[in-house]
Coordinates of C-alpha atoms in Angstrom, one line a residue:
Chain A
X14 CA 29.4 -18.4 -27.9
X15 CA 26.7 -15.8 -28.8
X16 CA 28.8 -12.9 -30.1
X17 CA 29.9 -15.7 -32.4
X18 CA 26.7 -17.1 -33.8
X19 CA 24.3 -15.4 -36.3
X20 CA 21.9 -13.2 -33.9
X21 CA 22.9 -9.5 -33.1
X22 CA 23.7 -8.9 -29.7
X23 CA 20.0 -6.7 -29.2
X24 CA 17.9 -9.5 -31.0
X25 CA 14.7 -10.8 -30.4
X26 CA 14.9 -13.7 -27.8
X27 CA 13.3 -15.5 -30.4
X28 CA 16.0 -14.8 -32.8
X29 CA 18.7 -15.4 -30.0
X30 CA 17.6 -18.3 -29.2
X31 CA 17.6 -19.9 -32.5
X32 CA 20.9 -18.3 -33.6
X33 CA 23.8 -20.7 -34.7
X34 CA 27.1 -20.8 -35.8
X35 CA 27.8 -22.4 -39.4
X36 CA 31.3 -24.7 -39.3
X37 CA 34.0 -25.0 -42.0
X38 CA 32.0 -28.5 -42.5
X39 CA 28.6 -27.3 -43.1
X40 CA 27.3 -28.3 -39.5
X41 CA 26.0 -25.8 -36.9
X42 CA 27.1 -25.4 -33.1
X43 CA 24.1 -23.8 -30.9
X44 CA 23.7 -23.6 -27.9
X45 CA 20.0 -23.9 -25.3
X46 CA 18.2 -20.8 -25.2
X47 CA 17.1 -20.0 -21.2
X48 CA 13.8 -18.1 -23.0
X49 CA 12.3 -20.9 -23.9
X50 CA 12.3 -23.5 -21.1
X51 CA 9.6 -26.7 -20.6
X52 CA 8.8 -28.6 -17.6
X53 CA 10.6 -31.5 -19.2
X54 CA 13.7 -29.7 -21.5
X55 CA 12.6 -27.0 -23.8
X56 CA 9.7 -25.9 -26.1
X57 CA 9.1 -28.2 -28.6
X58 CA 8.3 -25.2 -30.9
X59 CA 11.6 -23.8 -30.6
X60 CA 13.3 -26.6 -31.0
X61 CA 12.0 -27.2 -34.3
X62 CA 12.4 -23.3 -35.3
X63 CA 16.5 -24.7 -34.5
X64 CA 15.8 -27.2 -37.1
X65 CA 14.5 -25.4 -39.7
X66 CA 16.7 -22.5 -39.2
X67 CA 20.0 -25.0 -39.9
X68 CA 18.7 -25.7 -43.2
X69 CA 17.6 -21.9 -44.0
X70 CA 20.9 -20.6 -42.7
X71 CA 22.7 -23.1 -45.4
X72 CA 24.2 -21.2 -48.1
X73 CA 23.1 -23.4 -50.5
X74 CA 19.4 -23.8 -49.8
X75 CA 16.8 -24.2 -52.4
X76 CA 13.7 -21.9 -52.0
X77 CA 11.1 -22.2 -49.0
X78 CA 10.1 -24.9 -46.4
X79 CA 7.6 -27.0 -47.2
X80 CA 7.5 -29.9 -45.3
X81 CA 8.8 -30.1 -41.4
X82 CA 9.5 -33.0 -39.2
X83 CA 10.6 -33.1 -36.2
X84 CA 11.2 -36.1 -34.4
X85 CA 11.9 -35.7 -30.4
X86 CA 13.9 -38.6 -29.4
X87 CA 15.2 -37.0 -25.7
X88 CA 14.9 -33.9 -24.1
X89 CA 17.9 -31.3 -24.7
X90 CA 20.1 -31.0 -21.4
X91 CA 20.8 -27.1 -21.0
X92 CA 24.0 -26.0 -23.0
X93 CA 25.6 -26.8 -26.4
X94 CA 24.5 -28.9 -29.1
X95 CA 25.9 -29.8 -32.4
X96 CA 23.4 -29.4 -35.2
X97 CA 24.4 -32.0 -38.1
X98 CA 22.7 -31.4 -41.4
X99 CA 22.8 -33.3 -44.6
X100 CA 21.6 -32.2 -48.0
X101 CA 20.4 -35.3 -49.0
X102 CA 19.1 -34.6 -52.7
X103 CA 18.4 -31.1 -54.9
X104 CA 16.1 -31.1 -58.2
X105 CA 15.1 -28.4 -60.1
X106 CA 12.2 -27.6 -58.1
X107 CA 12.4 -29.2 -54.5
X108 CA 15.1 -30.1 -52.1
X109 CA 15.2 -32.6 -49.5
X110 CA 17.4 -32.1 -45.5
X111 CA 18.0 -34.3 -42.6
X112 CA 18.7 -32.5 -39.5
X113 CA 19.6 -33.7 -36.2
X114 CA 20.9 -32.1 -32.5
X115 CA 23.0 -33.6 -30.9
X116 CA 24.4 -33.5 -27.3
X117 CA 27.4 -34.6 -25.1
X118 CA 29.9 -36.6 -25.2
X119 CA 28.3 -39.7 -26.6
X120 CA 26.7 -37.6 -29.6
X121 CA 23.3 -38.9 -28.2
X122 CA 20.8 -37.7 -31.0
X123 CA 18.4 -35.4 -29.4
X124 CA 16.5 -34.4 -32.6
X125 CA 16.4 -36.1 -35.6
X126 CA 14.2 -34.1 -38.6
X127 CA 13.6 -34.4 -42.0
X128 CA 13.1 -30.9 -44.2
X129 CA 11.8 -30.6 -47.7
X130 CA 12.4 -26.8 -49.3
X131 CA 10.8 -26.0 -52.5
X132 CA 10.3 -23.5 -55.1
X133 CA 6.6 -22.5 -55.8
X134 CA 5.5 -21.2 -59.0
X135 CA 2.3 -19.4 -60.4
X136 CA -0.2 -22.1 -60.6
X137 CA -3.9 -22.5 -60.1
X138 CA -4.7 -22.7 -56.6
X139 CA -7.5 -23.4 -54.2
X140 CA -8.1 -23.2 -50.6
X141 CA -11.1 -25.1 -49.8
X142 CA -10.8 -25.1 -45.7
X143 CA -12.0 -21.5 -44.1
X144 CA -10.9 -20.0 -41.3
X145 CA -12.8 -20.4 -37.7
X146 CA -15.5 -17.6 -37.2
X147 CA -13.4 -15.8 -34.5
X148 CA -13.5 -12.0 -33.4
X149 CA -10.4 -10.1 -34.1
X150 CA -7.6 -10.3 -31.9
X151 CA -8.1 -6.7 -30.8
X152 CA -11.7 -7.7 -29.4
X153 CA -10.2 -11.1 -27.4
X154 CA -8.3 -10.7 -24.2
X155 CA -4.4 -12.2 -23.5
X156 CA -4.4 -15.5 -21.6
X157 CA -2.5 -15.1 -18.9
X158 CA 0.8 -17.1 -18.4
X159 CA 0.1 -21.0 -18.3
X160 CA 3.6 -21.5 -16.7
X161 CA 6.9 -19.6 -15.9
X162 CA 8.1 -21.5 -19.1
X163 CA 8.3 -20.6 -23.0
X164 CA 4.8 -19.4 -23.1
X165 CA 6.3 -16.1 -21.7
X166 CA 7.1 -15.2 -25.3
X167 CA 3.9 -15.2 -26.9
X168 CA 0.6 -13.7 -26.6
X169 CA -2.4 -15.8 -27.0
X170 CA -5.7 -13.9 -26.9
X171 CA -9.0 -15.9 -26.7
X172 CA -12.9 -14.5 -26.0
X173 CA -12.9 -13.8 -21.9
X174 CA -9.2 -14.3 -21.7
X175 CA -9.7 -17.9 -20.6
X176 CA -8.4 -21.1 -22.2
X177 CA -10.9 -23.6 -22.7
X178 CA -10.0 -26.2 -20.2
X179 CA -12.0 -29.0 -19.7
X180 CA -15.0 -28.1 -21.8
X181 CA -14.9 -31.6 -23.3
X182 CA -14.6 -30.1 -26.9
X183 CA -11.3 -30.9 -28.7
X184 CA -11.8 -28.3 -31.4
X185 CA -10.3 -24.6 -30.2
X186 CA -8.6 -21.7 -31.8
X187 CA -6.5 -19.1 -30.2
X188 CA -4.8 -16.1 -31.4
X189 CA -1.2 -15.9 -30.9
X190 CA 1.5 -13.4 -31.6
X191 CA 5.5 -13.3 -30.5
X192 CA 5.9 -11.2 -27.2
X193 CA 7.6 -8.5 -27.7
X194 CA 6.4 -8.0 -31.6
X195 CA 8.5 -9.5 -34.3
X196 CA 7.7 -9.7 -37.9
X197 CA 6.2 -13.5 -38.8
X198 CA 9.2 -15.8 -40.8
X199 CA 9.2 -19.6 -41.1
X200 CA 11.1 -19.8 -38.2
X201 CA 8.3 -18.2 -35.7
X202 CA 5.3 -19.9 -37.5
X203 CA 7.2 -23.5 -36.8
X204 CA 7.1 -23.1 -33.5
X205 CA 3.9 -21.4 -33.0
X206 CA 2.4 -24.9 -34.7
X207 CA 3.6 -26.1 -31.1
X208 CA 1.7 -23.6 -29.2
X209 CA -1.4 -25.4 -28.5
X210 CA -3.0 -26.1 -25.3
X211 CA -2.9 -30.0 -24.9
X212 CA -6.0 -31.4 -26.4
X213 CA -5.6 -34.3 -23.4
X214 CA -6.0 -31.3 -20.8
X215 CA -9.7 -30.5 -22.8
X216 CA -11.0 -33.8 -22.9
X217 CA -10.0 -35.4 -19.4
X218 CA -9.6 -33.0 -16.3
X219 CA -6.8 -35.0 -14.7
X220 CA -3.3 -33.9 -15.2
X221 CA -0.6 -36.4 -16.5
X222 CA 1.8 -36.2 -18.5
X223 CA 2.1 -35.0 -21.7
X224 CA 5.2 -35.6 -24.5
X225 CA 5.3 -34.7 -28.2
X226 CA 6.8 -37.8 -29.9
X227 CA 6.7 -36.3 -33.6
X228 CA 5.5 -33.2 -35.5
X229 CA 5.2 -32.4 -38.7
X230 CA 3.8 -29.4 -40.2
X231 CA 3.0 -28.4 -44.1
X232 CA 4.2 -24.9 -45.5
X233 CA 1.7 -23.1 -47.6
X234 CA 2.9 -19.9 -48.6
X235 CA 6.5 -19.1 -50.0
X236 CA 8.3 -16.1 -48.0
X237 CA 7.2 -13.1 -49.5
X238 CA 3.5 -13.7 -48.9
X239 CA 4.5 -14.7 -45.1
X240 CA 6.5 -11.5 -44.9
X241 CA 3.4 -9.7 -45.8
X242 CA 1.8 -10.5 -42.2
X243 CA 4.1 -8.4 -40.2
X244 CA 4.0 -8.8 -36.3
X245 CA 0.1 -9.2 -36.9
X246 CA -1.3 -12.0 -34.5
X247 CA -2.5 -15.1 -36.7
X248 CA -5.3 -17.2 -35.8
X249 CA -4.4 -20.7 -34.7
X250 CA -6.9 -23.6 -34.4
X251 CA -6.0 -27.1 -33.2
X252 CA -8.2 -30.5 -32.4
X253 CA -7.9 -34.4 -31.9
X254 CA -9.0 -37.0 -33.2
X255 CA -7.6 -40.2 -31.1
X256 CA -6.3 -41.2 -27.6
X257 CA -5.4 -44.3 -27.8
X258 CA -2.7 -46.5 -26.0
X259 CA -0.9 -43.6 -24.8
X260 CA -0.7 -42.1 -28.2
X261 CA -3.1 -39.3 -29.4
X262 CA -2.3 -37.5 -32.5
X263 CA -3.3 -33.6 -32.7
X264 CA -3.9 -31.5 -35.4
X265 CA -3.9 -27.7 -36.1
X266 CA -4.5 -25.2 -39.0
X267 CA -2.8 -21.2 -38.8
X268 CA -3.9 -18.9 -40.6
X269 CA -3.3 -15.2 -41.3
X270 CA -6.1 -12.6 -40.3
X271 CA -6.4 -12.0 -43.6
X272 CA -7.8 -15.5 -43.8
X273 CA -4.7 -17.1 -45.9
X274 CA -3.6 -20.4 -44.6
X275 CA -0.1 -20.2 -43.6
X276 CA 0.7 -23.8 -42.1
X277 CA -1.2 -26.9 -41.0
X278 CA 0.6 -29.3 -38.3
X279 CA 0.4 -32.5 -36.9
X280 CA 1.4 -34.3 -33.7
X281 CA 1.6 -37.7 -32.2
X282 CA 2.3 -36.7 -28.5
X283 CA 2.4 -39.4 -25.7
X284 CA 0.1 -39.3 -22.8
X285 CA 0.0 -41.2 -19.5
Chain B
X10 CA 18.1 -62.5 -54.7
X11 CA 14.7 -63.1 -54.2
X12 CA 15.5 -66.3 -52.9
X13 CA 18.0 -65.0 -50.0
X14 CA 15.2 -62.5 -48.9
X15 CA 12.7 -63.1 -45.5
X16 CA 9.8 -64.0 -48.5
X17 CA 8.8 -67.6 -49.0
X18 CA 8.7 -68.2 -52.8
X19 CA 4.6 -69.0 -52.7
X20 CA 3.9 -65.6 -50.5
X21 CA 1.7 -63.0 -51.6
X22 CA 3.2 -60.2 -54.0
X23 CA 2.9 -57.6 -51.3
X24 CA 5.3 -60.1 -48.8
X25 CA 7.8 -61.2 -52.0
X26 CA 7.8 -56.8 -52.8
X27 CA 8.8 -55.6 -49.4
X28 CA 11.5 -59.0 -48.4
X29 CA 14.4 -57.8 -48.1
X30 CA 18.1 -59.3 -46.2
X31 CA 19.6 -58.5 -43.4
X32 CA 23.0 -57.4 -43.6
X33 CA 25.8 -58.3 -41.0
X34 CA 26.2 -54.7 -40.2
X35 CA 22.3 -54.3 -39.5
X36 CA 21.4 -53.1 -42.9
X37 CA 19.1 -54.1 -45.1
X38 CA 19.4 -55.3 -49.3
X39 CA 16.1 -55.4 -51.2
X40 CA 15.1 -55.3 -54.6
X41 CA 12.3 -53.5 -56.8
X42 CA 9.0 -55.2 -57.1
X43 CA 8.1 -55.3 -60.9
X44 CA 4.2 -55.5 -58.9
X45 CA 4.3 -52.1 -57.7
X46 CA 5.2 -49.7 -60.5
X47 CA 4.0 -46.2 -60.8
X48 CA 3.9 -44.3 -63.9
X49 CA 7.4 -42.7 -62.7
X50 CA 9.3 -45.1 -60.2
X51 CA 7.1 -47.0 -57.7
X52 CA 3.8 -46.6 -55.9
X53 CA 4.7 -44.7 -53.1
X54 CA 2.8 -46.7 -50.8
X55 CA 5.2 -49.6 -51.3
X56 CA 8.1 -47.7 -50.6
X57 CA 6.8 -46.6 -47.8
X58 CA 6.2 -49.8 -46.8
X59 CA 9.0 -50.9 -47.6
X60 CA 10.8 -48.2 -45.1
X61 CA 8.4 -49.5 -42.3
X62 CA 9.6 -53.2 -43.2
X63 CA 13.2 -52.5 -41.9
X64 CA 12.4 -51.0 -38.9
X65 CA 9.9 -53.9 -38.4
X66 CA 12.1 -56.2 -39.5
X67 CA 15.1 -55.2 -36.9
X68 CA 16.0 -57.7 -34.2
X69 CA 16.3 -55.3 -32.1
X70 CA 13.2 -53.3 -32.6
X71 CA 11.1 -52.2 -29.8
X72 CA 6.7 -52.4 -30.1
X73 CA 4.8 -51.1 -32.7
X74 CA 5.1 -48.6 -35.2
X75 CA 3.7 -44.8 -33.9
X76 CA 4.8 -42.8 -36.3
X77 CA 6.3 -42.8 -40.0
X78 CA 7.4 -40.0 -42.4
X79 CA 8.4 -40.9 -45.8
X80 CA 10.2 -38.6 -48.1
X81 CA 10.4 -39.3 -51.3
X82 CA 13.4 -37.4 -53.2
X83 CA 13.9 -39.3 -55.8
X84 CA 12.1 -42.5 -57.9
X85 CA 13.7 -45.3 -57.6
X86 CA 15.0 -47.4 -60.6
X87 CA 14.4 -50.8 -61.3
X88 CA 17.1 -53.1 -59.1
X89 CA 18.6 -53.8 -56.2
X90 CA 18.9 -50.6 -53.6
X91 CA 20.2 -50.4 -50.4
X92 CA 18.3 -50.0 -47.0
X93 CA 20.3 -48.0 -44.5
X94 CA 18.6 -48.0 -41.1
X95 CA 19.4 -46.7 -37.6
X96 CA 18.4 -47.1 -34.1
X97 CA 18.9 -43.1 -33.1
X98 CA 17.2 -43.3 -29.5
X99 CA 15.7 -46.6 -27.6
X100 CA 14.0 -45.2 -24.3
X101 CA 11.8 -47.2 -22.2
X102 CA 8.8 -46.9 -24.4
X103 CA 9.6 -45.2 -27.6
X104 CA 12.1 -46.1 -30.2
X105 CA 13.6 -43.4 -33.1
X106 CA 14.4 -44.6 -36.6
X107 CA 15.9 -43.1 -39.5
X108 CA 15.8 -45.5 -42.5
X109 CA 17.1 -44.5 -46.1
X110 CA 16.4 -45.8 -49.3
X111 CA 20.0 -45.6 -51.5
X112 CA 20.6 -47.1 -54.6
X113 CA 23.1 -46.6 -57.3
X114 CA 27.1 -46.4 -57.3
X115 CA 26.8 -42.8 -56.4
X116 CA 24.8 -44.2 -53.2
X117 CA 21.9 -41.5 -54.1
X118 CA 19.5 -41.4 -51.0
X119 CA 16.0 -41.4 -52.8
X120 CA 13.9 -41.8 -49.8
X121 CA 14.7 -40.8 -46.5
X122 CA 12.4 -41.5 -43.8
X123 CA 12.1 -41.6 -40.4
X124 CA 10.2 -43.6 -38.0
X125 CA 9.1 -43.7 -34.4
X126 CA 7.8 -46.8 -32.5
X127 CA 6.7 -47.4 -29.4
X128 CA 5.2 -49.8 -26.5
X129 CA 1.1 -49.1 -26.0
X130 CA -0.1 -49.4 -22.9
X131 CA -3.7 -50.1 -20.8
X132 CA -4.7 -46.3 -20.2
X133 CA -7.9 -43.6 -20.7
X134 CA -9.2 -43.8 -24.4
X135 CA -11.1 -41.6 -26.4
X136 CA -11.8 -41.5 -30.8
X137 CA -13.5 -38.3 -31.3
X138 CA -13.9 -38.9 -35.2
X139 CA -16.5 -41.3 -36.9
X140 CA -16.2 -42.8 -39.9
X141 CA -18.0 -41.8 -42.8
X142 CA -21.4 -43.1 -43.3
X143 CA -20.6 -45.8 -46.1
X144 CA -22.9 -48.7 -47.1
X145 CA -20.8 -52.0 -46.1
X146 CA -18.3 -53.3 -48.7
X147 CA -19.8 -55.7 -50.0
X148 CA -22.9 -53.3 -51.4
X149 CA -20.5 -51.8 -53.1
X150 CA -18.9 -52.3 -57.0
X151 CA -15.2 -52.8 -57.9
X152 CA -13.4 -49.5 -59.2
X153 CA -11.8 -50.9 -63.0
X154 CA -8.1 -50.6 -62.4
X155 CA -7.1 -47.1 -62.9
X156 CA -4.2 -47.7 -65.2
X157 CA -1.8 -50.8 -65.6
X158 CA 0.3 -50.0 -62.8
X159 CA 0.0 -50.7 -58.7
X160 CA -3.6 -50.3 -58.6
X161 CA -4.2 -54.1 -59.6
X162 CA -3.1 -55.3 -56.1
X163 CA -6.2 -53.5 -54.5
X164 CA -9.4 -54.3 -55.0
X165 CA -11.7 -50.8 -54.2
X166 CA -15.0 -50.5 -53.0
X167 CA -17.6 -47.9 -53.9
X168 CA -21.2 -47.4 -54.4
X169 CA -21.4 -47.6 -58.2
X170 CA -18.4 -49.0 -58.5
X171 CA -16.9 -45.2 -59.8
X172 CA -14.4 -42.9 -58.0
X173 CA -15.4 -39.8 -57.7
X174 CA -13.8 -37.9 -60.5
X175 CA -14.4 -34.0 -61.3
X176 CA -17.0 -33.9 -58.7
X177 CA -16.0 -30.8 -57.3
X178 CA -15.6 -32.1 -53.8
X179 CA -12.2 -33.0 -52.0
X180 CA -13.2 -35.5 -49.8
X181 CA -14.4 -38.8 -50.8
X182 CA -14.1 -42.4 -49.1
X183 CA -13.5 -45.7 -50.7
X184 CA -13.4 -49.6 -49.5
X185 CA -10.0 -51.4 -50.1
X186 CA -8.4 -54.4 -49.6
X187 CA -5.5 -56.3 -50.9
X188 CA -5.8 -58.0 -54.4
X189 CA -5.3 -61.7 -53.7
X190 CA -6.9 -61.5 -50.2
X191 CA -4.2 -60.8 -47.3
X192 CA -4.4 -60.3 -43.9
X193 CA -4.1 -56.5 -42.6
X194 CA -0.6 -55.5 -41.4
X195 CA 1.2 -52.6 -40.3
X196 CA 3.1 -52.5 -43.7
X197 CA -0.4 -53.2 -46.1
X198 CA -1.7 -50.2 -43.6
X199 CA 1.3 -47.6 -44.3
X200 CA 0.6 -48.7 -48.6
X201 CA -3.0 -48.3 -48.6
X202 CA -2.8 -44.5 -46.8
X203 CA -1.1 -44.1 -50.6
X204 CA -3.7 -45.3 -52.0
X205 CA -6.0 -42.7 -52.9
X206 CA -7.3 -41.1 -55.6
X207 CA -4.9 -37.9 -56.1
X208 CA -7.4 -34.8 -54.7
X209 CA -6.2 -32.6 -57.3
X210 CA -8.0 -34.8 -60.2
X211 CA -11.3 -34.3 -57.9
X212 CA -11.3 -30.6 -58.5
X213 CA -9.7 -29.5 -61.6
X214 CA -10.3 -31.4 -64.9
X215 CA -7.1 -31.1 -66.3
X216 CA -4.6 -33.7 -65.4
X217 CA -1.4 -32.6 -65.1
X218 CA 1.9 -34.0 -63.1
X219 CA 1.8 -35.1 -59.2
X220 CA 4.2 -36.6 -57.2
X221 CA 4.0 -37.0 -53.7
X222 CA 6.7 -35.1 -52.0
X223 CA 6.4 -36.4 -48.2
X224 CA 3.7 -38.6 -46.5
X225 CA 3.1 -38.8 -42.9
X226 CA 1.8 -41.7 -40.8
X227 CA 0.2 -42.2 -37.3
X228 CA -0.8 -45.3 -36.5
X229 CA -3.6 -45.7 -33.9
X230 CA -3.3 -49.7 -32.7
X231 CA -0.9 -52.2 -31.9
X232 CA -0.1 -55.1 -33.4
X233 CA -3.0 -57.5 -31.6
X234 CA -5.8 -55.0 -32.2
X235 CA -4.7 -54.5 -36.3
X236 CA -4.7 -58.2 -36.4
X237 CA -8.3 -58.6 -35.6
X238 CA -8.9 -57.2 -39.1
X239 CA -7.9 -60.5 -40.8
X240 CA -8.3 -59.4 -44.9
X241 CA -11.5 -57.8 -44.3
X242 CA -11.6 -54.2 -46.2
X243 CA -10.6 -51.1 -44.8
X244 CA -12.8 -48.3 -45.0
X245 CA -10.6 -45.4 -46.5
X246 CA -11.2 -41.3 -45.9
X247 CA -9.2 -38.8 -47.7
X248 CA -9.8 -34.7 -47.9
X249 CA -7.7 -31.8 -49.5
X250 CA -7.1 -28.4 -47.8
X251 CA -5.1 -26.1 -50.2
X252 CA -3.3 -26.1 -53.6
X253 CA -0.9 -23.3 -53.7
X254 CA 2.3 -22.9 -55.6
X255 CA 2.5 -26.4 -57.1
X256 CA 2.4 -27.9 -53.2
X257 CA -1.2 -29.6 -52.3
X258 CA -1.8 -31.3 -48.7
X259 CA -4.2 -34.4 -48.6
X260 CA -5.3 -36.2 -45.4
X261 CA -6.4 -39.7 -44.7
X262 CA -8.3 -41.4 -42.6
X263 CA -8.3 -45.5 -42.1
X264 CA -11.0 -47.2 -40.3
X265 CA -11.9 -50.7 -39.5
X266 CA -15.3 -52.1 -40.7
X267 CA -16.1 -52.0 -36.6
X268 CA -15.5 -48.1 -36.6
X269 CA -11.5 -48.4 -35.3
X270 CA -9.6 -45.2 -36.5
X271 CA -6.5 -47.6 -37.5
X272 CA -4.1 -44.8 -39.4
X273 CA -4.4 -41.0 -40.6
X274 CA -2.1 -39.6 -43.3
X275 CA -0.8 -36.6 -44.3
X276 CA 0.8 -35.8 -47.4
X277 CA 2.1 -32.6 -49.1
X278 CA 2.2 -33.4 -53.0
X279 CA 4.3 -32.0 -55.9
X280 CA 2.0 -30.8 -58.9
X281 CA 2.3 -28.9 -61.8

């Protein structure tokens, strides 16, 4: 299945592990990636960089992402999946995609995940959020591994080398950057809006479990001023607002070192 | 048609715009409220709420609404339209929705949405926002409708009684409630998050074009909790982040007068 799909044999496991193969019909067949494994199925990050890729990797795609999301509705089992994507409407300027995974015999929806591309244009702009005061990456230290899983495949580098667990503050920022290096694309910085430490884990010390239900994230820059960040780490920040019911939503802002904002996310994950 | 709809012919115009009738095969007909129009198509909050209506409105729907995205591809025209909905995934305490707006012989989809719901349960709570320090409602003067359109079935709140126009500042907060009295509902919630006063006006003094390419929706109670709100207003929040390449984000928050975080919004908006 590899050799066939659209990711060179000596790829990046990112770019392996998102690779697909486009059908006669417009659909994609993919299959799990073993880089990028969860405690529950796999990273949620990657399996919306699947997403989004389906809809980049159509021939007839309109411009950049600019709106993401990504609805988990059960956790991938380990092997194929069908990828079924629908171009619902183009206009001049935007274009709107529903993706879905699918597995098994039953076509059980795994994913289902609404894009929007667009085409941006020279117009005034405005950034009125700044970036956290943070030291460069160079002068933080790498976390070390939370779990054998996905987290493998980035670097996250924080002041002390220590995430901040149980502090009681929500608000963090982190550092991150793919492990081995790989040039930033929409692809990478959709998964890296996944990336954060569970604001739960922060607030209250016991462990339970934690589930992303929904996540959506917001495109800021078109490709050519993403392609300008390289491999460069980018500076990712992330807090909560609510726990409620067994529902909190999270929120998170990434921005290049140069202090552009690339992305901002948001997540309704369930907690126990 | 209005008369084969789930809206008594005495209810409230928000209840008579978002009836709609249940189809044999699970699907939804409904018909555009000449209440809710926009200066292209309809307000966006009605659509959305209309969206959350089917889901809400299934037999077979499990709890209360967690999560809705709304993409809006196309305005609809005056008429009848079609409400396509799907159950994609019912697990013990979430339920996946996609629900699509189509209308026309060509079936064009011009909104496609997708929605998750789930059961909320007795666990550990925590809001780590506040709400904005506002003077209660009723200290407050009516905002003059806006313009001819939607904005007549709200009645907002603010000191002075004038929005915040060419101030400078992105965020801003404003008391609403329906326009005759009604009580709060998951649907009236998901309209009012459309409901504010476009950020981009707030900061440059040109008026140009925006439309509202994709609004997101977490909802923070269940139904028992929102219901304690009876028609009281809703204390309204809303903040920009960045304009760039004709694609602005703006983010909500909705409180109860008690201080209950009851929604937040996000929305990525078309402008020219």
């Amino acid at each position: 299945m590899k050799d066939e799909t659209n990711a060179a044999p000596a790829a990046h496991p990112f770019d392996r592990a998102i690779a697909m193969r486009l059908l006669p019909d417009g659909n994609f067949l993919a299959r799990t990636s073993d880089d990028y494994p969860n405690h529950i199925g796999f990273f949620g990050g990657y399996v919306a960089a699947v997403a989004l890729n389906a809809a980049l990797s159509r021939p007839d795609r309109l411009g950049d992402p600019v709106a993401l999301t990504v609805n988990f509705a059960g956790p991938l089992v380990p092997g194929e999946f069908s990828i079924d994507i629908e171009p619902l409407r183009t206009t001049k300027s935007t274009q709107h995609w529903s993706i879905r995974l699918v597995q098994g015999p039953e076509r059980e929806v795994k994913v289902s995940a609404l894009a929007v591309f667009g085409l941006r244009r020279e117009v005034w702009d405005h950034t009125a959020s700044r970036p956290p005061q943070a030291p460069p990456a160079a002068e933080c230290a790498a976390v070390p591994a939370r779990f054998s899983g996905w987290f493998r495949n980035y670097e996250v580098r924080v002041p002390g080398g220590e995430e901040p667990a149980g502090t009681g503050e929500l608000s963090s920022w982190q550092w991150i950057a793919e492990k081995p290096a790989r040039a930033l694309d929409f692809c990478a910085l959709a998964a890296m809006c996944d990336s954060f430490y569970p604001r739960l884990y922060l607030k209250r010390p016991e462990r339970s479990g934690v589930v992303t239900v929904s996540m959506n994230i917001y495109f800021h820059v078109d490709a050519r001023i993403l392609s300008t960040n390289g491999s460069r780490p980018v500076l990712a920040q992330a807090d909560s607002q609510v726990f409620a019911g067994g529902f909190y939503d999270q929120h998170g802002l990434i921005w290049s070192d140069a202090g552009t904002l690339l992305a901002s996310t948001h997540h309704i994950v369930y907690y126990r």
